[in-house]
C-alpha cells in the first residue's frame, strides 16, 4: 500500500466523486461539483489537499483564507463561503478556514484524517496565518438531543464520557471549541443543524511582517529608582528622562518606574499631616503624566509611569499610567489599598480591571499589594495577558518577599512573564517614606524553555540601576500548548471559576 498526501488536482475528480458519494451518504448524497472544485483550485490551489492510496484519492481537505474579523463567531457556512461562491477568499487574510474534510469510509482505519489535519497545520504555519478555524459537525448529537443541550453534549465528549466520531477526533488533534453555532449547515440532521466552531492556533504566527524583527521578542527596561530629594521639578524630570533615554538607547519596548517613585516631591509639604501632603502631591500628577507621555513619544518607548496619587471627586487613588509611544495614555488604579495607605493617606481602591492592548501584545498592570491577590492576574490571563507589570514600593525585606513570591506564583500559574520594579534607599525629611527595600526582576513560568529558577533576570538589591531584559512570547505559546503541565488548560472549570462581577 502506498499512501501519499499531496495537493488536489482536477484530474483527481472522478476518484474524489466516488469517495464523496460514500462519505456523504448521511447528508443526502450532496457532493461538490467538478466546476466548484475547479474554482477552488484556481483561487487557492495550495489549500486543497488530498490523500491518495495506491494512486486513488480517498480523502480530501478543502480550505479558504479569510480575514476572520469580517465574519466573527456567529457566521454560517453559507456566509463564510460567500454563498458557495468562495468570494470570501482573501490571500491577505489571517485565518485558514476549513470548509471540508472527509475520508472515504472504506479507508477510515488508516488515520488518514490525522494526516490531513497535520498537512493543514503545516500549510497554516508556512503561510504565516494566525489559526485554523472550521465549523465542525457533531454527528452523534442526535442520539442524545433529548437529554442534553449541545453544550452539555460537547462537555461530555471533552470528558470522554461520550464518543463523537468528528468532535472526539478534532479534540485529539489539538483543536478547541470556541462556541456552538446554530443553523450552521442546513440539512445536517445528525447534528440537529448545530456545529462546533473549532480552532487551532498557530503558535509561530508572527503578524503581518514575518521578515521583520519578531514581534514576539519584547525588550523590557526596569528602573530601580533611588529615592532622593530634588531641588525642583526640573531636576526630577531630568532624572526621569535620563532613564527613558538610556532604555530607549537599547531599543526597549517598555520601561517601568516603581510605585510612588515621585514621593520625594513630598518634601516641601512635610510640615503638613501625611493625608494633606499626599493630596498636595496629587496636584502635580497631571503635569507629570503629560511630561512622561511626551518622553514616550519622543524616545519611542512605552512607559509605565510607576504610580502616583490622583485626586478625583475628593477621593485619593493610587494610579499608574501607561503612556504609549503612539501618544495614547491609559490609566490603572490600584485595587487593593494597604492598611498604611488607608491609615496615613485615606486612599481608596479603584474598580476597573482590564488588560491593555499595546503594539507588543496584551499586558496587565497591578500595583504592589494587588499582586498578592491571585484573582486579578487570573482574570487578566483569561483576557489574553502575556506580560504582567508590577510597580511596587516596600520598606522592609519581609514586605518585599511577599511581593516577590506572589509575583513568581503569578508567572507560573498564568503562564506569563511578570516584571517588578521598586524603589531603593532612604528618604529623610519625608514622613512615612523614610526607608525602602527592593530587588527588581523579571520572572518566568517554570518549564524547560525557561531558567531553572524561573528568574529571567534581577538587579542587585538596594542599588539604583536599570535592568534590560528580552522576553520571548513564542515560548509562552509553546508552553500553553505543549508544556510539561498546562495550567490554564487543565483548570477544573466544571468545579470553580474566577470572574469579574462588574
Coordinates of C-alpha atoms in Angstrom, one line a residue, residues 1-476:
X1 CA 0.0 0.0 0.0
X2 CA 1.3 3.4 -1.0
X3 CA -0.1 6.4 0.9
X4 CA 0.6 9.9 -0.4
X5 CA -0.5 13.4 0.9
X6 CA -0.4 16.0 -1.8
X7 CA -2.3 18.9 -3.5
X8 CA -5.5 18.0 -5.1
X9 CA -5.8 18.3 -8.9
X10 CA -8.8 18.5 -11.2
X11 CA -7.7 15.1 -12.7
X12 CA -8.5 13.6 -9.3
X13 CA -12.2 14.4 -9.6
X14 CA -13.5 11.0 -10.6
X15 CA -11.8 9.4 -7.6
X16 CA -12.9 12.3 -5.5
X17 CA -16.5 12.0 -6.5
X18 CA -16.6 8.3 -5.7
X19 CA -15.2 8.9 -2.2
X20 CA -17.6 11.8 -1.6
X21 CA -20.6 9.7 -2.5
X22 CA -19.6 7.2 0.1
X23 CA -18.7 9.8 2.8
X24 CA -21.8 12.0 2.2
X25 CA -24.4 9.3 2.4
X26 CA -25.8 10.7 5.6
X27 CA -26.1 14.2 4.2
X28 CA -28.3 13.2 1.4
X29 CA -25.5 12.4 -1.1
X30 CA -24.8 16.1 -1.8
X31 CA -21.3 16.4 -3.3
X32 CA -19.0 19.0 -4.7
X33 CA -19.4 19.5 -8.5
X34 CA -16.4 19.4 -10.8
X35 CA -16.9 23.1 -11.6
X36 CA -16.8 24.0 -7.9
X37 CA -13.6 22.1 -7.3
X38 CA -12.1 23.7 -10.4
X39 CA -12.9 27.2 -8.9
X40 CA -11.3 26.3 -5.6
X41 CA -8.2 25.0 -7.3
X42 CA -8.0 28.3 -9.3
X43 CA -8.5 30.5 -6.2
X44 CA -6.3 28.7 -3.7
X45 CA -4.5 25.6 -5.2
X46 CA -2.2 25.0 -2.2
X47 CA -5.2 24.9 0.2
X48 CA -6.9 22.0 -1.5
X49 CA -5.3 18.8 -0.2
X50 CA -5.9 15.1 -0.7
X51 CA -4.6 11.7 0.2
X52 CA -4.1 9.0 -2.4
X53 CA -3.9 5.4 -1.5
X54 CA -2.2 3.4 -4.3
X55 CA -2.8 6.5 -6.6
X56 CA -6.6 6.6 -5.8
X57 CA -7.9 9.7 -3.9
X58 CA -9.7 8.5 -0.9
X59 CA -9.6 11.6 1.4
X60 CA -9.8 15.3 0.9
X61 CA -9.4 18.7 2.7
X62 CA -10.7 21.9 1.2
X63 CA -9.9 25.4 2.7
X64 CA -10.0 29.1 2.1
X65 CA -8.1 32.1 3.5
X66 CA -10.3 34.6 5.2
X67 CA -10.0 37.8 7.1
X68 CA -11.8 36.4 10.1
X69 CA -12.7 39.6 11.8
X70 CA -15.0 40.4 8.9
X71 CA -17.3 37.5 9.8
X72 CA -16.9 36.9 13.6
X73 CA -18.1 33.9 15.6
X74 CA -21.7 34.0 14.6
X75 CA -21.4 33.2 10.9
X76 CA -23.0 30.3 8.9
X77 CA -21.4 28.1 6.4
X78 CA -23.2 30.0 3.6
X79 CA -21.8 33.3 4.9
X80 CA -18.2 32.1 5.3
X81 CA -18.2 30.7 1.7
X82 CA -19.9 33.8 0.2
X83 CA -23.0 31.9 -0.7
X84 CA -20.8 29.0 -2.0
X85 CA -19.1 31.3 -4.5
X86 CA -15.9 31.5 -2.4
X87 CA -15.8 35.3 -2.9
X88 CA -14.7 35.4 0.8
X89 CA -11.3 34.0 -0.1
X90 CA -8.7 36.7 0.7
X91 CA -5.0 35.9 0.0
X92 CA -4.1 38.7 2.5
X93 CA -6.4 37.3 5.2
X94 CA -5.2 35.9 8.6
X95 CA -7.1 32.6 9.0
X96 CA -7.1 29.3 7.2
X97 CA -10.8 28.3 7.2
X98 CA -11.6 24.7 6.7
X99 CA -14.7 24.3 4.5
X100 CA -14.4 20.5 4.1
X101 CA -12.6 17.4 5.2
X102 CA -13.6 13.8 4.7
X103 CA -12.3 10.3 4.4
X104 CA -13.9 7.5 2.4
X105 CA -15.5 5.1 5.0
X106 CA -13.6 2.2 3.4
X107 CA -10.2 3.8 4.5
X108 CA -11.1 5.2 7.9
X109 CA -8.9 2.8 9.8
X110 CA -5.7 4.2 8.4
X111 CA -5.9 7.5 10.3
X112 CA -5.9 9.5 7.1
X113 CA -7.8 12.3 8.8
X114 CA -4.9 12.9 11.1
X115 CA -2.6 13.3 8.1
X116 CA -4.9 15.8 6.5
X117 CA -5.0 17.8 9.8
X118 CA -1.2 17.8 10.0
X119 CA -0.9 18.9 6.4
X120 CA -3.3 21.8 7.1
X121 CA -1.3 22.8 10.2
X122 CA 1.9 22.8 8.1
X123 CA 0.2 24.9 5.5
X124 CA -1.1 27.4 8.1
X125 CA 2.5 27.8 9.5
X126 CA 4.1 28.1 6.1
X127 CA 1.7 30.8 5.1
X128 CA 2.1 32.6 8.4
X129 CA -1.6 32.5 9.2
X130 CA -2.9 33.1 12.7
X131 CA -5.1 30.0 13.1
X132 CA -7.2 27.3 11.5
X133 CA -10.9 27.7 12.1
X134 CA -13.8 25.5 10.9
X135 CA -17.4 24.6 11.7
X136 CA -17.4 21.0 12.9
X137 CA -20.3 18.6 12.7
X138 CA -21.4 16.7 15.9
X139 CA -23.0 13.7 14.2
X140 CA -23.5 11.8 17.4
X141 CA -25.6 14.5 18.9
X142 CA -29.0 13.3 17.6
X143 CA -28.7 10.2 19.8
X144 CA -28.6 12.5 22.9
X145 CA -30.5 15.6 21.9
X146 CA -33.5 14.7 24.1
X147 CA -31.4 14.6 27.2
X148 CA -28.5 17.0 26.6
X149 CA -28.1 20.6 25.2
X150 CA -25.3 21.0 22.6
X151 CA -23.1 22.5 25.3
X152 CA -23.7 19.6 27.7
X153 CA -23.0 17.1 24.9
X154 CA -19.7 18.8 24.0
X155 CA -18.6 18.8 27.6
X156 CA -19.3 15.1 27.9
X157 CA -17.3 14.5 24.6
X158 CA -14.4 16.5 26.1
X159 CA -14.6 14.5 29.2
X160 CA -14.6 11.3 27.1
X161 CA -17.9 10.2 28.6
X162 CA -19.4 10.2 25.0
X163 CA -17.6 9.4 21.8
X164 CA -18.4 11.6 18.8
X165 CA -16.7 10.5 15.6
X166 CA -16.0 14.0 14.5
X167 CA -15.5 16.1 17.6
X168 CA -13.5 13.5 19.5
X169 CA -11.1 13.3 16.6
X170 CA -10.8 17.1 16.4
X171 CA -10.1 17.4 20.1
X172 CA -7.4 14.7 19.9
X173 CA -5.8 16.8 17.1
X174 CA -5.3 19.9 19.3
X175 CA -8.4 21.8 18.2
X176 CA -10.5 23.5 20.8
X177 CA -14.2 24.5 20.7
X178 CA -14.7 28.3 20.7
X179 CA -18.5 28.2 20.7
X180 CA -21.6 26.4 19.4
X181 CA -23.1 27.6 16.1
X182 CA -26.8 27.3 15.4
X183 CA -28.2 26.6 11.9
X184 CA -24.7 26.4 10.6
X185 CA -25.3 23.7 7.9
X186 CA -28.9 23.2 6.9
X187 CA -29.7 19.6 6.3
X188 CA -27.3 18.2 8.9
X189 CA -30.0 16.3 10.8
X190 CA -27.5 14.1 12.7
X191 CA -26.0 17.3 14.3
X192 CA -29.5 18.8 14.6
X193 CA -28.0 21.6 12.5
X194 CA -25.7 22.6 15.3
X195 CA -22.0 22.8 14.8
X196 CA -18.9 23.4 16.9
X197 CA -16.7 26.4 16.0
X198 CA -13.3 24.8 16.3
X199 CA -9.9 26.5 16.3
X200 CA -6.2 25.5 16.2
X201 CA -3.7 28.3 16.9
X202 CA -0.5 28.7 15.0
X203 CA 2.0 29.4 17.8
X204 CA 4.6 30.5 15.2
X205 CA 2.4 33.3 13.8
X206 CA 4.4 36.5 13.6
X207 CA 1.9 39.1 12.4
X208 CA 1.8 40.7 9.1
X209 CA 5.5 41.3 8.6
X210 CA 7.2 37.9 9.3
X211 CA 10.5 39.1 7.9
X212 CA 10.9 42.0 10.4
X213 CA 12.3 41.6 13.9
X214 CA 10.0 39.2 15.6
X215 CA 7.1 40.9 17.2
X216 CA 7.2 38.1 19.7
X217 CA 10.5 39.2 21.2
X218 CA 9.8 42.1 23.6
X219 CA 12.5 44.1 25.4
X220 CA 11.7 45.4 28.9
X221 CA 13.5 48.1 30.8
X222 CA 13.0 48.3 34.6
X223 CA 14.1 51.3 36.7
X224 CA 15.3 50.5 40.2
X225 CA 14.8 54.1 41.4
X226 CA 16.9 55.6 44.1
X227 CA 14.9 57.8 46.5
X228 CA 16.5 61.2 46.6
X229 CA 15.4 64.8 47.3
X230 CA 15.1 67.1 44.3
X231 CA 15.6 70.9 44.5
X232 CA 12.9 71.5 41.9
X233 CA 10.6 69.8 39.3
X234 CA 13.2 70.3 36.6
X235 CA 15.7 68.1 38.5
X236 CA 13.0 65.4 38.9
X237 CA 12.2 65.4 35.2
X238 CA 15.9 65.3 34.3
X239 CA 16.3 62.1 36.3
X240 CA 13.2 60.5 34.7
X241 CA 14.3 61.5 31.2
X242 CA 17.8 60.1 31.9
X243 CA 16.3 56.6 32.4
X244 CA 13.9 56.9 29.5
X245 CA 16.7 58.0 27.2
X246 CA 19.0 55.2 28.4
X247 CA 16.4 52.5 27.9
X248 CA 15.5 53.9 24.5
X249 CA 19.1 53.6 23.5
X250 CA 18.8 49.9 23.9
X251 CA 15.7 49.9 21.8
X252 CA 13.4 48.7 24.6
X253 CA 9.7 48.3 24.0
X254 CA 8.7 49.1 27.6
X255 CA 10.2 51.0 30.6
X256 CA 8.6 50.8 34.0
X257 CA 9.2 53.0 37.1
X258 CA 8.3 51.9 40.6
X259 CA 5.2 52.7 42.7
X260 CA 5.1 56.2 44.2
X261 CA 8.5 57.0 42.8
X262 CA 7.7 60.7 42.8
X263 CA 7.2 60.9 46.6
X264 CA 10.5 62.7 47.1
X265 CA 8.4 65.7 45.8
X266 CA 6.5 65.5 49.2
X267 CA 9.4 67.2 50.9
X268 CA 8.0 70.8 50.6
X269 CA 4.8 69.6 52.3
X270 CA 6.5 67.7 55.2
X271 CA 5.0 70.2 57.7
X272 CA 1.5 69.0 56.8
X273 CA -0.2 65.9 58.0
X274 CA 0.5 62.9 55.7
X275 CA -3.0 62.9 54.3
X276 CA -2.9 66.6 53.3
X277 CA 0.7 66.3 52.0
X278 CA -0.3 63.4 49.7
X279 CA -3.2 65.4 48.3
X280 CA -0.9 68.3 47.5
X281 CA 1.4 65.8 45.7
X282 CA -1.7 64.6 43.7
X283 CA -2.0 68.1 42.3
X284 CA 1.3 67.6 40.4
X285 CA 0.2 64.3 38.8
X286 CA -1.4 65.6 35.6
X287 CA 1.7 67.7 34.8
X288 CA 4.0 64.7 35.5
X289 CA 1.9 62.3 33.3
X290 CA 1.9 64.8 30.5
X291 CA 5.7 65.1 30.7
X292 CA 6.2 61.4 30.7
X293 CA 3.8 60.9 27.8
X294 CA 6.0 63.4 25.8
X295 CA 9.0 61.2 26.7
X296 CA 7.2 58.1 25.5
X297 CA 6.6 59.6 22.1
X298 CA 10.0 61.3 21.6
X299 CA 12.0 58.3 22.8
X300 CA 9.8 55.7 21.1
X301 CA 9.2 53.6 24.2
X302 CA 6.0 52.6 26.1
X303 CA 6.3 54.0 29.6
X304 CA 4.6 52.5 32.7
X305 CA 4.8 55.5 34.9
X306 CA 5.2 53.7 38.2
X307 CA 2.4 55.1 40.3
X308 CA 1.3 58.5 41.6
X309 CA -1.5 59.8 43.8
X310 CA -4.5 61.2 41.9
X311 CA -7.5 63.2 43.4
X312 CA -10.9 62.7 41.9
X313 CA -14.2 63.8 43.5
X314 CA -12.4 64.3 46.7
X315 CA -11.1 60.7 46.8
X316 CA -7.5 59.9 46.7
X317 CA -6.3 57.0 44.4
X318 CA -3.0 55.3 43.7
X319 CA -2.8 55.3 39.9
X320 CA -0.3 54.3 37.2
X321 CA -0.4 55.5 33.6
X322 CA 0.5 53.5 30.5
X323 CA 2.0 56.1 28.2
X324 CA 2.0 54.5 24.7
X325 CA 4.7 55.6 22.3
X326 CA 1.8 56.2 19.9
X327 CA 0.7 59.1 22.1
X328 CA -2.2 57.5 23.9
X329 CA -2.4 57.4 27.7
X330 CA -4.3 54.8 29.7
X331 CA -4.8 54.6 33.5
X332 CA -4.9 51.8 36.1
X333 CA -5.9 52.5 39.7
X334 CA -4.6 50.2 42.5
X335 CA -7.5 47.9 43.5
X336 CA -6.3 46.8 47.0
X337 CA -5.2 49.5 49.3
X338 CA -2.8 48.6 52.1
X339 CA -3.7 49.4 55.8
X340 CA -0.9 52.0 55.8
X341 CA -2.2 53.7 52.7
X342 CA -5.7 53.9 54.2
X343 CA -4.4 55.0 57.6
X344 CA -1.9 57.7 56.6
X345 CA -3.3 58.9 53.3
X346 CA -7.0 57.9 53.2
X347 CA -6.6 56.3 49.8
X348 CA -9.4 54.2 48.2
X349 CA -9.2 51.4 45.7
X350 CA -10.1 51.6 42.1
X351 CA -12.7 49.4 40.5
X352 CA -11.6 48.8 36.8
X353 CA -9.8 45.6 35.8
X354 CA -8.7 45.1 32.2
X355 CA -5.8 44.2 30.1
X356 CA -4.2 46.8 27.8
X357 CA -3.6 46.4 24.1
X358 CA -0.2 47.6 23.1
X359 CA 1.9 47.4 20.0
X360 CA 3.7 44.5 21.7
X361 CA 0.7 42.5 22.7
X362 CA -1.6 42.4 25.7
X363 CA -0.2 43.4 29.0
X364 CA -1.6 43.7 32.6
X365 CA -0.7 46.1 35.3
X366 CA -1.0 45.5 39.1
X367 CA 0.3 47.9 41.7
X368 CA 2.3 46.3 44.6
X369 CA -0.3 44.8 47.0
X370 CA -2.5 43.9 44.1
X371 CA -0.2 41.1 43.0
X372 CA -0.8 39.3 46.3
X373 CA -4.4 38.6 45.2
X374 CA -4.3 35.8 42.5
X375 CA -7.8 36.5 41.2
X376 CA -6.8 39.7 39.4
X377 CA -4.0 38.2 37.3
X378 CA -6.1 35.1 36.5
X379 CA -8.8 37.4 35.1
X380 CA -6.0 39.2 33.1
X381 CA -4.8 35.8 31.8
X382 CA -8.3 34.9 30.6
X383 CA -8.3 38.2 28.7
X384 CA -5.0 37.3 26.9
X385 CA -2.3 38.9 29.0
X386 CA 1.2 37.8 28.3
X387 CA 3.3 40.2 30.4
X388 CA 2.3 41.5 33.8
X389 CA 3.9 44.7 35.1
X390 CA 4.1 45.3 38.8
X391 CA 5.5 48.6 40.1
X392 CA 6.0 48.3 43.9
X393 CA 7.2 50.1 47.0
X394 CA 8.2 48.1 50.1
X395 CA 10.0 49.4 53.1
X396 CA 11.1 46.1 54.7
X397 CA 12.5 42.9 53.4
X398 CA 9.6 40.8 54.5
X399 CA 7.2 43.2 52.6
X400 CA 9.4 42.8 49.5
X401 CA 9.4 39.0 50.0
X402 CA 5.6 38.9 49.8
X403 CA 5.6 40.9 46.6
X404 CA 8.4 38.8 45.0
X405 CA 7.0 35.4 45.9
X406 CA 3.5 36.3 44.8
X407 CA 4.8 37.7 41.5
X408 CA 6.6 34.4 40.9
X409 CA 3.5 32.5 41.6
X410 CA 1.5 34.7 39.2
X411 CA 4.0 33.9 36.4
X412 CA 3.7 30.2 36.9
X413 CA 0.0 29.9 37.3
X414 CA -0.9 32.2 34.5
X415 CA 1.8 31.2 32.0
X416 CA 3.1 34.7 31.6
X417 CA 6.1 36.9 32.3
X418 CA 6.0 39.1 35.4
X419 CA 8.2 42.2 35.7
X420 CA 8.5 44.0 39.1
X421 CA 10.3 47.3 39.8
X422 CA 10.8 49.0 43.1
X423 CA 12.4 52.0 44.9
X424 CA 15.6 51.7 47.0
X425 CA 17.5 53.8 49.5
X426 CA 16.4 56.2 52.3
X427 CA 14.3 59.4 52.1
X428 CA 14.8 61.7 55.1
X429 CA 12.6 64.7 55.6
X430 CA 9.6 62.9 54.1
X431 CA 7.2 61.4 56.7
X432 CA 6.3 57.7 56.2
X433 CA 8.7 57.3 53.3
X434 CA 12.0 57.0 55.1
X435 CA 13.3 53.6 54.1
X436 CA 12.9 51.3 51.1
X437 CA 14.0 47.8 50.1
X438 CA 13.8 46.4 46.6
X439 CA 15.3 43.9 44.1
X440 CA 13.6 44.4 40.7
X441 CA 13.3 41.4 38.5
X442 CA 11.6 39.6 35.6
X443 CA 10.0 36.2 36.4
X444 CA 9.1 33.4 34.0
X445 CA 7.0 30.3 34.1
X446 CA 8.8 27.1 35.2
X447 CA 9.4 24.7 32.4
X448 CA 12.3 23.5 30.2
X449 CA 12.2 26.6 27.9
X450 CA 12.8 28.9 30.9
X451 CA 15.5 29.4 33.5
X452 CA 15.5 26.6 36.1
X453 CA 14.8 29.0 38.9
X454 CA 12.1 30.8 36.8
X455 CA 14.0 34.1 37.1
X456 CA 14.9 35.7 33.8
X457 CA 17.0 38.5 35.3
X458 CA 17.2 40.5 38.5
X459 CA 19.0 43.6 39.9
X460 CA 21.4 43.9 42.7
X461 CA 19.3 44.5 45.8
X462 CA 19.1 48.1 47.2
X463 CA 21.2 49.7 44.4
X464 CA 20.0 52.2 41.9
X465 CA 20.3 50.6 38.5
X466 CA 18.5 49.7 35.3
X467 CA 17.6 46.2 34.1
X468 CA 17.1 45.5 30.4
X469 CA 15.6 42.1 29.6
X470 CA 14.3 40.3 26.4
X471 CA 11.3 38.0 26.8
X472 CA 10.1 35.7 24.0
X473 CA 6.3 35.4 23.7
X474 CA 6.7 32.4 21.4
X475 CA 7.8 30.4 24.5
X476 CA 4.6 31.2 26.2

